[in-house]
Amino acid sequence: TSEEVAQVGTISANGEKEIGAYIAEAMQKVGNEGVITVEEAKTAETELEVVEGMQFDRGYLSPYFVTNAEKMVAELEDAYVLLHEKKLSNLQAMLPILEAVVQTGKPLLIISEDVEGEALATLVVNKLRGGLKIAAVKAPGFGDRRKAMLEDIAVLTGGTVISEDVGIKLENVTVEMLGRVKKVTITKENTILVDGAGQKSDIEGRVAQIKAQIEETTSDYDKEKLQERLAKLAGGVAVIRVGGATEIEVKEKKDRIDDALNA
């Protein structure tokens, strides 16, 4: 029950009922499997919002992408998302889109089967030099399911999956083909996308499509995997924006909620 959840949240949040209540409400809105993130609010009020987003179990491809060394996470705000089906190893093909993104001044998240060799090395060097705010993760899933999950992320972020099948070459990719997301948080093991720029109607259409596939399939394994995809796409992300009178108060409260969520 949400009361029990609130109790767990309250006990671990130094007995602050208010914090426990926010966590309980967040869990009610996105379910126990749902994703809850915590941000600092621009105001004194603490508020809860549920946005389009998802979490998948792939972490950063290099610890050099980390932006917060204390927490060992890579955070990108208002980022472009490049969704690439195959491995990225050839740097030349990537340069045009990298340069285009640098011109916008916004960060870039790369999600692809893998990023290796000189491509990864160059991204890391550019990140360390500060020329490009960037992070790269492997795409979730394997085989056909990976392709489907990349499509899910494309719908969520309003981007296009760059794939030779569709006849889009990496060197011809434009900024318009990239997805957009308000916030990306990447740990060693997970990536969370918060507030994708995809159209609500497109997301609902995709959800309906997955539901139809669940009805049609006779394989229990496929059904389970489809249900996982459905939960990821339809669940959304609960964002707790922590307010306070002073910066210190906000930071302390935010840390306490973080601790409570990890309890």
XYZ file of N, CA and C in Angstrom:
789
model
N 0.847 -1.196 0.000
C 0.000 0.000 0.000
C 0.878 1.239 0.000
N 0.281 2.376 -0.383
C 1.097 3.582 -0.455
C 1.462 4.055 0.946
N 0.669 3.645 1.945
C 1.028 4.037 3.319
C 2.294 3.317 3.765
N 2.369 2.023 3.423
C 3.577 1.269 3.766
C 4.779 1.840 3.037
N 4.575 2.148 1.753
C 5.658 2.740 0.964
C 6.111 4.046 1.602
N 5.132 4.866 2.012
C 5.466 6.149 2.636
C 6.269 5.924 3.908
N 5.912 4.854 4.641
C 6.650 4.567 5.870
C 8.107 4.250 5.574
N 8.321 3.369 4.594
C 9.699 3.030 4.218
C 10.433 4.297 3.811
N 9.767 5.090 2.931
C 10.371 6.343 2.490
C 10.670 7.268 3.649
N 9.729 7.336 4.613
C 9.893 8.258 5.739
C 11.017 7.818 6.663
N 11.051 6.509 6.943
C 12.107 6.014 7.834
C 13.468 6.341 7.238
N 13.621 6.083 5.919
C 14.937 6.292 5.334
C 15.209 7.766 5.038
N 14.193 8.610 5.073
C 14.423 10.031 4.805
C 14.508 10.806 6.112
N 15.211 10.223 7.088
C 15.381 10.902 8.371
C 14.056 11.303 8.986
N 13.044 10.473 8.807
C 11.766 10.724 9.452
C 11.015 11.926 8.934
N 11.415 12.479 7.802
C 10.656 13.618 7.280
C 9.449 13.087 6.533
N 8.271 13.291 7.135
C 7.043 12.754 6.530
C 6.841 13.311 5.127
N 7.163 14.601 4.979
C 6.933 15.263 3.696
C 7.680 14.524 2.580
N 8.933 14.194 2.841
C 9.741 13.517 1.826
C 9.153 12.144 1.521
N 8.775 11.424 2.589
C 8.162 10.112 2.408
C 6.905 10.198 1.562
N 6.128 11.248 1.800
C 4.873 11.420 1.061
C 5.137 11.645 -0.428
N 6.157 12.468 -0.741
C 6.488 12.711 -2.155
C 6.900 11.417 -2.846
N 7.727 10.629 -2.139
C 8.209 9.385 -2.736
C 7.036 8.422 -2.951
N 6.129 8.345 -1.967
C 4.964 7.460 -2.089
C 4.098 7.883 -3.269
N 3.888 9.198 -3.387
C 3.055 9.710 -4.487
C 3.720 9.413 -5.832
N 5.039 9.608 -5.867
C 5.779 9.340 -7.105
C 5.649 7.871 -7.496
N 5.773 6.981 -6.492
C 5.673 5.543 -6.781
C 4.276 5.168 -7.252
N 3.272 5.847 -6.673
C 1.897 5.579 -7.099
C 1.721 5.939 -8.564
N 2.358 7.045 -8.967
C 2.149 7.534 -10.328
C 2.892 6.710 -11.369
N 4.071 6.219 -11.034
C 4.838 5.492 -12.059
C 4.990 4.001 -11.756
N 4.414 3.556 -10.640
C 4.491 2.132 -10.297
C 5.811 1.796 -9.630
N 5.862 0.616 -9.031
C 7.071 0.228 -8.304
C 8.281 0.080 -9.214
N 8.019 -0.278 -10.480
C 9.127 -0.439 -11.420
C 9.485 0.903 -12.054
N 8.663 1.911 -11.781
C 8.844 3.199 -12.443
C 10.112 3.913 -12.012
N 10.460 4.930 -12.771
C 11.696 5.667 -12.527
C 11.372 6.962 -11.789
N 12.120 7.240 -10.734
C 11.940 8.489 -9.989
C 13.268 9.231 -9.980
N 13.257 10.487 -10.406
C 14.487 11.280 -10.362
C 14.262 12.504 -9.482
N 15.346 13.061 -8.993
C 15.268 14.200 -8.085
C 16.085 15.347 -8.663
N 15.481 16.537 -8.707
C 16.183 17.718 -9.212
C 16.022 18.854 -8.224
N 16.854 19.874 -8.399
C 16.683 21.075 -7.583
C 15.666 21.972 -8.269
N 14.702 22.471 -7.493
C 13.676 23.350 -8.062
C 14.235 24.765 -8.149
N 13.594 25.566 -9.004
C 14.006 26.971 -9.115
C 13.252 27.820 -8.083
N 12.313 27.177 -7.370
C 11.492 27.928 -6.414
C 11.624 27.316 -5.021
N 10.894 27.874 -4.057
C 10.954 27.382 -2.677
C 10.075 26.150 -2.483
N 9.137 25.938 -3.429
C 8.197 24.817 -3.286
C 8.797 23.522 -3.821
N 8.470 22.424 -3.146
C 8.818 21.108 -3.690
C 7.618 20.609 -4.476
N 7.857 20.094 -5.703
C 6.727 19.650 -6.517
C 7.062 18.340 -7.220
N 6.004 17.686 -7.675
C 6.162 16.397 -8.337
C 5.526 16.472 -9.715
N 6.242 15.990 -10.721
C 5.697 16.003 -12.074
C 6.037 14.672 -12.733
N 5.105 14.146 -13.530
C 5.405 12.934 -14.285
C 5.588 13.319 -15.749
N 6.746 12.956 -16.317
C 7.060 13.346 -17.694
C 7.339 12.093 -18.529
N 7.379 12.291 -19.855
C 7.727 11.183 -20.746
C 9.205 10.869 -20.525
N 9.511 9.611 -20.367
C 10.914 9.263 -20.191
C 11.054 7.777 -19.969
N 12.289 7.313 -19.869
C 12.493 5.891 -19.597
C 13.892 5.633 -19.065
N 14.038 4.439 -18.509
C 15.344 4.007 -18.025
C 15.681 2.692 -18.713
N 16.945 2.498 -19.089
C 17.356 1.182 -19.592
C 18.721 0.818 -19.015
N 18.994 -0.494 -19.007
C 20.162 -0.963 -18.257
C 21.454 -1.010 -19.076
N 21.880 0.170 -19.489
C 23.190 0.323 -20.124
C 23.831 1.570 -19.520
N 25.092 1.472 -19.145
C 25.778 2.613 -18.543
C 26.740 3.268 -19.516
N 27.491 4.273 -19.040
C 28.423 4.980 -19.944
C 29.503 4.028 -20.462
N 29.920 4.267 -21.723
C 30.929 3.414 -22.355
C 32.334 3.733 -21.878
N 32.495 4.900 -21.248
C 33.795 5.245 -20.677
C 33.564 6.107 -19.447
N 34.308 5.843 -18.362
C 34.151 6.686 -17.165
C 34.570 8.137 -17.421
N 35.279 8.379 -18.527
C 35.669 9.756 -18.861
C 34.466 10.625 -19.216
N 33.310 10.003 -19.475
C 32.109 10.790 -19.781
C 31.460 11.365 -18.519
N 31.909 10.927 -17.351
C 31.322 11.368 -16.088
C 31.447 12.885 -15.927
N 30.353 13.529 -15.483
C 30.384 14.982 -15.257
C 30.352 15.308 -13.769
N 29.857 14.365 -12.960
C 29.801 14.563 -11.512
C 30.644 13.464 -10.867
N 31.897 13.807 -10.557
C 32.857 12.799 -10.085
C 32.472 12.256 -8.713
N 31.813 13.113 -7.909
C 31.422 12.711 -6.557
C 30.427 11.544 -6.620
N 29.464 11.665 -7.557
C 28.438 10.611 -7.664
C 28.721 9.632 -8.802
N 29.790 9.876 -9.550
C 30.147 9.045 -10.705
C 28.977 8.898 -11.689
N 28.382 10.032 -12.029
C 27.331 10.014 -13.045
C 27.668 11.016 -14.146
N 27.151 10.742 -15.327
C 27.243 11.692 -16.429
C 25.863 12.312 -16.584
N 25.801 13.641 -16.510
C 24.511 14.331 -16.646
C 24.576 15.299 -17.820
N 23.579 15.233 -18.671
C 23.474 16.158 -19.797
C 22.114 16.841 -19.713
N 22.108 18.160 -19.890
C 20.837 18.906 -19.835
C 20.480 19.359 -21.245
N 19.207 19.231 -21.595
C 18.710 19.711 -22.882
C 19.592 19.191 -24.016
N 19.636 17.874 -24.148
C 20.592 17.243 -25.058
C 19.945 16.733 -26.343
N 20.782 16.647 -27.379
C 20.401 15.935 -28.598
C 20.717 14.462 -28.396
N 19.966 13.597 -29.103
C 20.199 12.154 -28.990
C 20.393 11.567 -30.386
N 21.568 10.976 -30.608
C 21.842 10.286 -31.868
C 21.574 8.798 -31.656
N 20.605 8.270 -32.404
C 20.239 6.850 -32.281
C 20.795 6.115 -33.495
N 21.787 5.272 -33.273
C 22.480 4.617 -34.379
C 22.416 3.110 -34.200
N 21.922 2.408 -35.235
C 21.653 0.987 -35.058
C 22.926 0.157 -34.951
N 23.907 0.431 -35.820
C 25.107 -0.409 -35.861
C 26.213 0.163 -34.967
N 27.378 -0.521 -35.015
C 28.536 -0.037 -34.254
C 29.061 1.247 -34.870
N 29.607 2.108 -34.029
C 30.283 3.311 -34.518
C 31.771 3.109 -34.285
N 32.533 3.002 -35.376
C 33.974 2.887 -35.195
C 34.696 3.863 -36.110
N 34.046 4.193 -37.223
C 34.653 5.096 -38.193
C 34.363 6.544 -37.823
N 35.417 7.255 -37.547
C 35.251 8.622 -37.076
C 34.822 9.575 -38.186
N 35.378 9.400 -39.380
C 35.109 10.328 -40.492
C 33.614 10.512 -40.695
N 32.888 9.407 -40.685
C 31.448 9.464 -40.961
C 30.705 10.250 -39.891
N 31.277 10.288 -38.682
C 30.604 10.954 -37.563
C 30.841 12.458 -37.518
N 31.941 12.883 -38.148
C 32.350 14.284 -37.979
C 31.293 15.314 -38.360
N 30.605 15.161 -39.514
C 29.631 16.207 -39.881
C 28.577 16.452 -38.797
N 28.002 15.381 -38.249
C 26.946 15.589 -37.251
C 27.541 16.114 -35.946
N 28.742 15.668 -35.581
C 29.375 16.192 -34.364
C 29.577 17.696 -34.491
N 30.073 18.111 -35.664
C 30.316 19.547 -35.863
C 29.012 20.336 -35.825
N 27.963 19.764 -36.413
C 26.660 20.441 -36.411
C 26.142 20.614 -34.986
N 26.329 19.597 -34.142
C 25.856 19.683 -32.759
C 26.679 20.702 -31.974
N 27.997 20.721 -32.205
C 28.854 21.706 -31.524
C 28.345 23.118 -31.828
N 27.919 23.351 -33.070
C 27.403 24.671 -33.458
C 26.177 25.065 -32.633
N 25.378 24.097 -32.224
C 24.160 24.424 -31.463
C 24.491 24.742 -30.005
N 25.671 24.308 -29.546
C 26.065 24.541 -28.153
C 25.385 23.596 -27.177
N 24.652 22.605 -27.710
C 23.956 21.667 -26.816
C 24.743 20.356 -26.700
N 24.516 19.613 -25.587
C 25.206 18.331 -25.430
C 24.621 17.260 -26.354
N 25.365 16.155 -26.489
C 24.924 15.056 -27.344
C 25.056 13.725 -26.613
N 23.982 12.940 -26.673
C 24.022 11.563 -26.176
C 23.987 10.646 -27.392
N 24.943 9.717 -27.456
C 24.953 8.737 -28.541
C 24.488 7.392 -27.987
N 23.467 6.817 -28.629
C 23.013 5.473 -28.263
C 23.178 4.609 -29.507
N 24.049 3.607 -29.450
C 24.244 2.741 -30.617
C 24.665 1.353 -30.158
N 24.759 0.430 -31.118
C 25.115 -0.947 -30.755
C 26.415 -0.944 -29.950
N 27.365 -0.107 -30.374
C 28.617 0.060 -29.635
C 29.339 1.260 -30.223
N 30.259 1.822 -29.453
C 31.162 2.844 -29.982
C 32.546 2.355 -29.623
N 33.409 2.219 -30.625
C 34.699 1.616 -30.324
C 35.833 2.312 -31.059
N 37.050 1.890 -30.737
C 38.232 2.338 -31.458
C 38.396 3.838 -31.455
N 38.791 4.369 -32.633
C 39.114 5.797 -32.716
C 37.884 6.661 -32.490
N 36.705 6.124 -32.804
C 35.485 6.912 -32.597
C 35.316 7.222 -31.110
N 35.443 6.189 -30.266
C 35.294 6.390 -28.820
C 36.417 7.274 -28.281
N 37.634 6.999 -28.722
C 38.790 7.778 -28.253
C 38.613 9.260 -28.566
N 38.130 9.558 -29.767
C 37.957 10.957 -30.167
C 36.865 11.643 -29.356
N 35.778 10.914 -29.096
C 34.705 11.490 -28.278
C 35.240 11.840 -26.895
N 36.010 10.915 -26.312
C 36.556 11.128 -24.971
C 37.487 12.336 -24.961
N 38.363 12.422 -25.956
C 39.308 13.549 -26.018
C 38.551 14.869 -26.125
N 37.529 14.899 -26.987
C 36.743 16.132 -27.143
C 36.007 16.507 -25.873
N 35.497 15.506 -25.167
C 34.810 15.759 -23.901
C 35.801 16.343 -22.886
N 37.003 15.756 -22.795
C 37.987 16.206 -21.809
C 38.482 17.612 -22.127
N 38.587 17.932 -23.414
C 39.033 19.277 -23.805
C 37.934 20.306 -23.601
N 36.724 19.816 -23.384
C 35.614 20.733 -23.144
C 34.991 21.274 -24.409
N 35.394 20.749 -25.557
C 34.828 21.245 -26.814
C 33.421 20.732 -27.049
N 33.129 19.575 -26.470
C 31.865 18.920 -26.763
C 31.358 18.229 -25.512
N 30.138 18.612 -25.078
C 29.529 17.890 -23.953
C 28.894 16.650 -24.544
N 29.445 15.498 -24.202
C 28.993 14.288 -24.881
C 29.047 13.077 -23.969
N 28.203 12.092 -24.250
C 28.293 10.794 -23.580
C 27.772 9.749 -24.559
N 28.275 8.518 -24.413
C 27.838 7.441 -25.298
C 27.492 6.204 -24.477
N 26.406 5.539 -24.866
C 26.001 4.285 -24.212
C 25.616 3.279 -25.297
N 25.679 2.003 -24.920
C 25.200 0.969 -25.840
C 23.682 0.974 -25.834
N 23.107 0.590 -26.968
C 21.651 0.466 -27.049
C 21.202 -0.742 -26.230
N 20.023 -0.646 -25.602
C 19.529 -1.782 -24.808
C 19.056 -2.924 -25.711
N 19.015 -4.128 -25.155
C 18.491 -5.273 -25.892
C 19.499 -5.875 -26.860
N 19.057 -6.929 -27.549
C 19.915 -7.613 -28.512
C 19.127 -7.907 -29.770
N 19.823 -7.970 -30.897
C 19.198 -8.381 -32.154
C 17.994 -7.541 -32.528
N 16.908 -8.233 -32.898
C 15.701 -7.530 -33.346
C 15.104 -6.684 -32.237
N 15.255 -7.151 -30.994
C 14.680 -6.393 -29.893
C 15.427 -5.083 -29.696
N 16.734 -5.101 -29.955
C 17.492 -3.851 -29.836
C 16.955 -2.812 -30.820
N 16.684 -3.296 -32.034
C 16.154 -2.413 -33.070
C 14.822 -1.812 -32.617
N 13.969 -2.672 -32.051
C 12.650 -2.225 -31.595
C 12.782 -1.218 -30.455
N 13.729 -1.464 -29.544
C 13.897 -0.552 -28.408
C 14.477 0.784 -28.853
N 15.354 0.755 -29.859
C 15.853 2.017 -30.416
C 14.691 2.803 -31.019
N 13.783 2.093 -31.691
C 12.597 2.756 -32.247
C 11.739 3.356 -31.130
N 11.609 2.624 -30.010
C 10.860 3.154 -28.862
C 11.479 4.472 -28.393
N 12.813 4.479 -28.290
C 13.511 5.686 -27.817
C 13.351 6.813 -28.838
N 13.335 6.445 -30.131
C 13.137 7.445 -31.182
C 11.770 8.113 -31.032
N 10.747 7.303 -30.780
C 9.390 7.835 -30.595
C 9.346 8.739 -29.365
N 10.025 8.309 -28.318
C 10.043 9.056 -27.057
C 10.744 10.412 -27.193
N 11.801 10.451 -28.017
C 12.629 11.666 -28.101
C 12.361 12.480 -29.363
N 11.501 11.952 -30.237
C 11.210 12.664 -31.475
C 12.360 12.609 -32.465
N 13.141 11.542 -32.412
C 14.277 11.397 -33.330
C 14.051 10.286 -34.336
N 15.092 10.010 -35.132
C 15.051 8.968 -36.152
C 16.180 7.985 -35.884
N 15.899 6.688 -36.008
C 16.983 5.711 -35.870
C 17.793 5.717 -37.164
N 19.084 5.952 -37.039
C 19.961 5.985 -38.206
C 20.358 4.549 -38.521
N 19.880 4.073 -39.674
C 20.091 2.678 -40.008
C 20.282 2.555 -41.510
N 21.235 1.722 -41.918
C 21.509 1.537 -43.347
C 20.262 0.992 -44.052
N 19.474 0.175 -43.319
C 18.253 -0.399 -43.920
C 17.358 0.690 -44.487
N 17.283 1.792 -43.762
C 16.394 2.882 -44.183
C 17.103 3.752 -45.212
N 18.378 3.433 -45.442
C 19.141 4.180 -46.433
C 19.659 5.513 -45.930
N 19.767 5.677 -44.601
C 20.359 6.918 -44.079
C 21.813 6.640 -43.712
N 22.720 7.358 -44.338
C 24.133 7.198 -43.996
C 24.481 8.177 -42.883
N 25.398 7.746 -42.029
C 25.770 8.572 -40.877
C 26.283 9.942 -41.306
N 27.064 9.970 -42.413
C 27.639 11.267 -42.825
C 26.583 12.253 -43.312
N 25.377 11.745 -43.631
C 24.311 12.633 -44.114
C 23.304 13.015 -43.038
N 23.572 12.608 -41.806
C 22.622 12.887 -40.729
C 22.600 14.381 -40.409
N 21.384 14.924 -40.252
C 21.251 16.332 -39.878
C 20.729 16.424 -38.444
N 20.857 17.618 -37.879
C 20.403 17.847 -36.505
C 18.908 17.533 -36.369
N 18.145 17.747 -37.445
C 16.692 17.497 -37.401
C 16.368 16.023 -37.154
N 17.296 15.143 -37.487
C 17.039 13.704 -37.314
C 17.325 13.234 -35.892
N 17.942 14.097 -35.097
C 18.301 13.703 -33.735
C 17.103 13.839 -32.804
N 17.072 13.009 -31.767
C 16.054 13.157 -30.730
C 16.460 14.278 -29.794
N 15.514 14.670 -28.923
C 15.813 15.695 -27.921
C 15.304 15.214 -26.571
N 16.052 15.545 -25.526
C 15.621 15.154 -24.190
C 16.079 16.225 -23.203
N 15.198 16.560 -22.227
C 15.525 17.637 -21.281
C 16.699 17.270 -20.391
N 16.734 15.986 -19.971
C 17.807 15.589 -19.061
C 18.175 14.128 -19.255
N 19.481 13.875 -19.216
C 19.989 12.507 -19.289
C 20.853 12.274 -18.061
N 20.639 11.159 -17.361
C 21.502 10.780 -16.242
C 22.024 9.378 -16.519
N 23.349 9.242 -16.542
C 23.950 7.945 -16.851
C 24.863 7.515 -15.714
N 24.607 6.328 -15.177
C 25.498 5.759 -14.165
C 26.320 4.666 -14.851
N 27.069 3.932 -14.033
C 27.868 2.835 -14.582
C 26.961 1.765 -15.196
N 25.742 1.649 -14.665
C 24.864 0.562 -15.110
C 23.595 0.979 -15.848
N 23.156 2.240 -15.653
C 21.856 2.637 -16.198
C 21.881 3.983 -16.896
N 20.920 4.145 -17.805
C 20.705 5.434 -18.458
C 19.251 5.828 -18.238
N 19.039 7.068 -17.780
C 17.673 7.577 -17.603
C 17.476 8.776 -18.533
N 16.433 8.701 -19.343
C 16.059 9.816 -20.215
C 14.834 10.474 -19.604
N 14.912 11.771 -19.356
C 13.801 12.484 -18.723
C 13.245 13.539 -19.671
N 11.938 13.476 -19.909
C 11.239 14.491 -20.693
C 11.701 14.519 -22.153
N 11.385 13.437 -22.863
C 11.699 13.372 -24.287
C 10.797 14.295 -25.084
N 11.282 14.706 -26.263
C 10.554 15.691 -27.065
C 9.566 15.049 -28.037
N 9.348 13.743 -27.913
C 8.416 13.071 -28.822
C 6.984 13.559 -28.638
N 6.189 13.438 -29.710
C 4.778 13.833 -29.652
C 4.005 12.816 -28.825
N 3.124 13.322 -27.976
C 2.324 12.420 -27.132
C 1.539 11.421 -27.990
N 1.002 11.901 -29.100
C 0.195 11.026 -29.963
C 1.049 9.898 -30.552
N 2.306 10.204 -30.895
C 3.204 9.172 -31.433
C 3.510 8.123 -30.367
N 3.733 8.600 -29.136
C 4.041 7.677 -28.040
C 2.830 6.774 -27.782
N 1.632 7.382 -27.766
C 0.414 6.596 -27.539
C 0.207 5.570 -28.651
N 0.515 5.973 -29.871
C 0.396 5.061 -31.011
C 1.344 3.880 -30.870
N 2.561 4.179 -30.447
C 3.574 3.133 -30.259
C 3.146 2.169 -29.139
N 2.609 2.744 -28.064
C 2.129 1.930 -26.938
C 1.017 0.983 -27.413
N 0.094 1.509 -28.219
C -1.015 0.694 -28.732
C -0.487 -0.450 -29.601
N 0.533 -0.138 -30.384
C 1.159 -1.127 -31.268
C 1.761 -2.275 -30.445
N 2.480 -1.918 -29.367
C 3.106 -2.941 -28.513
C 2.019 -3.784 -27.833
N 0.941 -3.107 -27.390
C -0.162 -3.841 -26.746
C -0.758 -4.859 -27.715
N -0.905 -4.459 -28.973
C -1.459 -5.368 -29.984
C -0.541 -6.575 -30.177
N 0.776 -6.330 -30.172
C 1.732 -7.434 -30.327
C 1.661 -8.395 -29.138
N 1.430 -7.824 -27.946
C 1.307 -8.670 -26.749
C 0.102 -9.603 -26.904
N -1.007 -9.060 -27.443
C -2.218 -9.868 -27.647
C -1.954 -10.989 -28.657
N -1.184 -10.666 -29.696
C -1.007 -11.604 -30.810
C -0.026 -12.729 -30.510
N 1.022 -12.428 -29.744
C 2.101 -13.409 -29.607
C 1.693 -14.611 -28.762
N 2.229 -15.775 -29.144
C 1.926 -16.996 -28.396
C 3.106 -17.392 -27.511
N 4.247 -16.731 -27.724
C 5.442 -17.075 -26.942
C 5.464 -16.309 -25.624
N 5.593 -17.039 -24.531
C 5.647 -16.395 -23.210
C 6.851 -15.473 -23.101
N 7.969 -15.904 -23.677
C 9.196 -15.103 -23.606
C 8.990 -13.762 -24.316
N 8.452 -13.829 -25.537
C 8.209 -12.596 -26.296
C 7.232 -11.690 -25.562
N 6.204 -12.317 -24.978
C 5.190 -11.557 -24.247
C 5.847 -10.783 -23.105
N 6.719 -11.473 -22.381
C 7.402 -10.849 -21.240
C 8.262 -9.670 -21.704
N 8.992 -9.874 -22.800
C 9.871 -8.819 -23.307
C 9.061 -7.632 -23.835
N 7.936 -7.919 -24.463
C 7.061 -6.848 -24.950
C 6.481 -6.068 -23.776
N 6.133 -6.795 -22.706
C 5.574 -6.121 -21.537
C 6.616 -5.214 -20.879
N 7.875 -5.658 -20.884
C 8.957 -4.812 -20.368
C 9.051 -3.529 -21.187
N 8.977 -3.673 -22.516
C 9.055 -2.490 -23.383
C 7.880 -1.554 -23.134
N 6.697 -2.160 -22.973
C 5.486 -1.377 -22.726
C 5.630 -0.564 -21.438
N 6.104 -1.231 -20.383
C 6.260 -0.560 -19.087
C 7.252 0.598 -19.201
N 8.340 0.369 -19.941
C 9.357 1.415 -20.090
C 8.800 2.636 -20.816
N 8.025 2.356 -21.878
C 7.549 3.449 -22.724
C 6.347 4.169 -22.112
N 5.456 3.403 -21.472
C 4.210 3.995 -20.977
C 4.345 4.528 -19.559
N 5.333 4.022 -18.815
C 5.432 4.347 -17.390
C 5.784 5.785 -17.095
N 6.624 6.366 -17.921
C 7.058 7.733 -17.653
C 8.052 7.802 -16.510
N 8.466 9.012 -16.213
C 9.435 9.259 -15.146
C 8.841 10.289 -14.196
N 8.888 9.992 -12.899
C 8.428 10.969 -11.910
C 9.616 11.846 -11.516
N 9.439 13.144 -11.627
C 10.498 14.080 -11.255
C 10.084 14.806 -9.980
N 10.857 14.629 -8.915
C 10.619 15.391 -7.682
C 11.539 16.602 -7.733
N 10.946 17.796 -7.820
C 11.761 19.022 -7.827
C 11.777 19.573 -6.415
N 12.955 19.586 -5.829
C 13.094 19.928 -4.416
C 13.300 21.426 -4.250
N 12.393 22.046 -3.464
C 12.506 23.477 -3.204
C 13.001 23.739 -1.799
N 13.374 24.978 -1.541
C 13.825 25.351 -0.206
C 14.153 26.824 -0.174
N 14.341 27.340 1.039
C 14.599 28.772 1.198
C 16.023 29.119 0.775
N 16.950 28.195 1.021
C 18.349 28.473 0.676
C 18.905 27.326 -0.156
N 20.026 27.617 -0.825
C 20.678 26.607 -1.650
C 21.091 25.400 -0.802
N 21.578 25.683 0.407
C 22.049 24.614 1.292
C 20.890 23.710 1.691
N 19.758 24.351 2.036
C 18.578 23.569 2.425
C 18.134 22.653 1.283
N 18.127 23.206 0.074
C 17.712 22.430 -1.096
C 18.650 21.243 -1.304
N 19.946 21.515 -1.209
C 20.930 20.458 -1.445
C 20.782 19.342 -0.404
N 20.595 19.747 0.861
C 20.453 18.743 1.927
C 19.202 17.892 1.715
N 18.084 18.595 1.385
C 16.827 17.878 1.163
C 16.960 16.916 -0.018
N 17.598 17.417 -1.079
C 17.765 16.599 -2.281
C 18.590 15.353 -1.962
N 19.666 15.532 -1.206
C 20.505 14.384 -0.831
C 19.714 13.381 -0.004
N 18.849 13.908 0.885
C 18.058 13.010 1.732
C 17.064 12.195 0.896
N 16.443 12.872 -0.082
C 15.501 12.150 -0.939
C 16.252 11.108 -1.766
N 17.423 11.496 -2.290
C 18.246 10.539 -3.037
C 18.540 9.307 -2.191
N 18.946 9.552 -0.942
C 19.254 8.435 -0.032
C 18.018 7.561 0.187
N 16.873 8.226 0.399
C 15.635 7.489 0.662
C 15.251 6.621 -0.543
N 15.461 7.167 -1.746
C 15.110 6.414 -2.953
C 16.012 5.203 -3.128
N 17.252 5.337 -2.685
C 18.189 4.221 -2.840
C 18.094 3.226 -1.691
N 17.199 3.529 -0.721
C 17.092 2.656 0.466
C 16.539 1.287 0.081
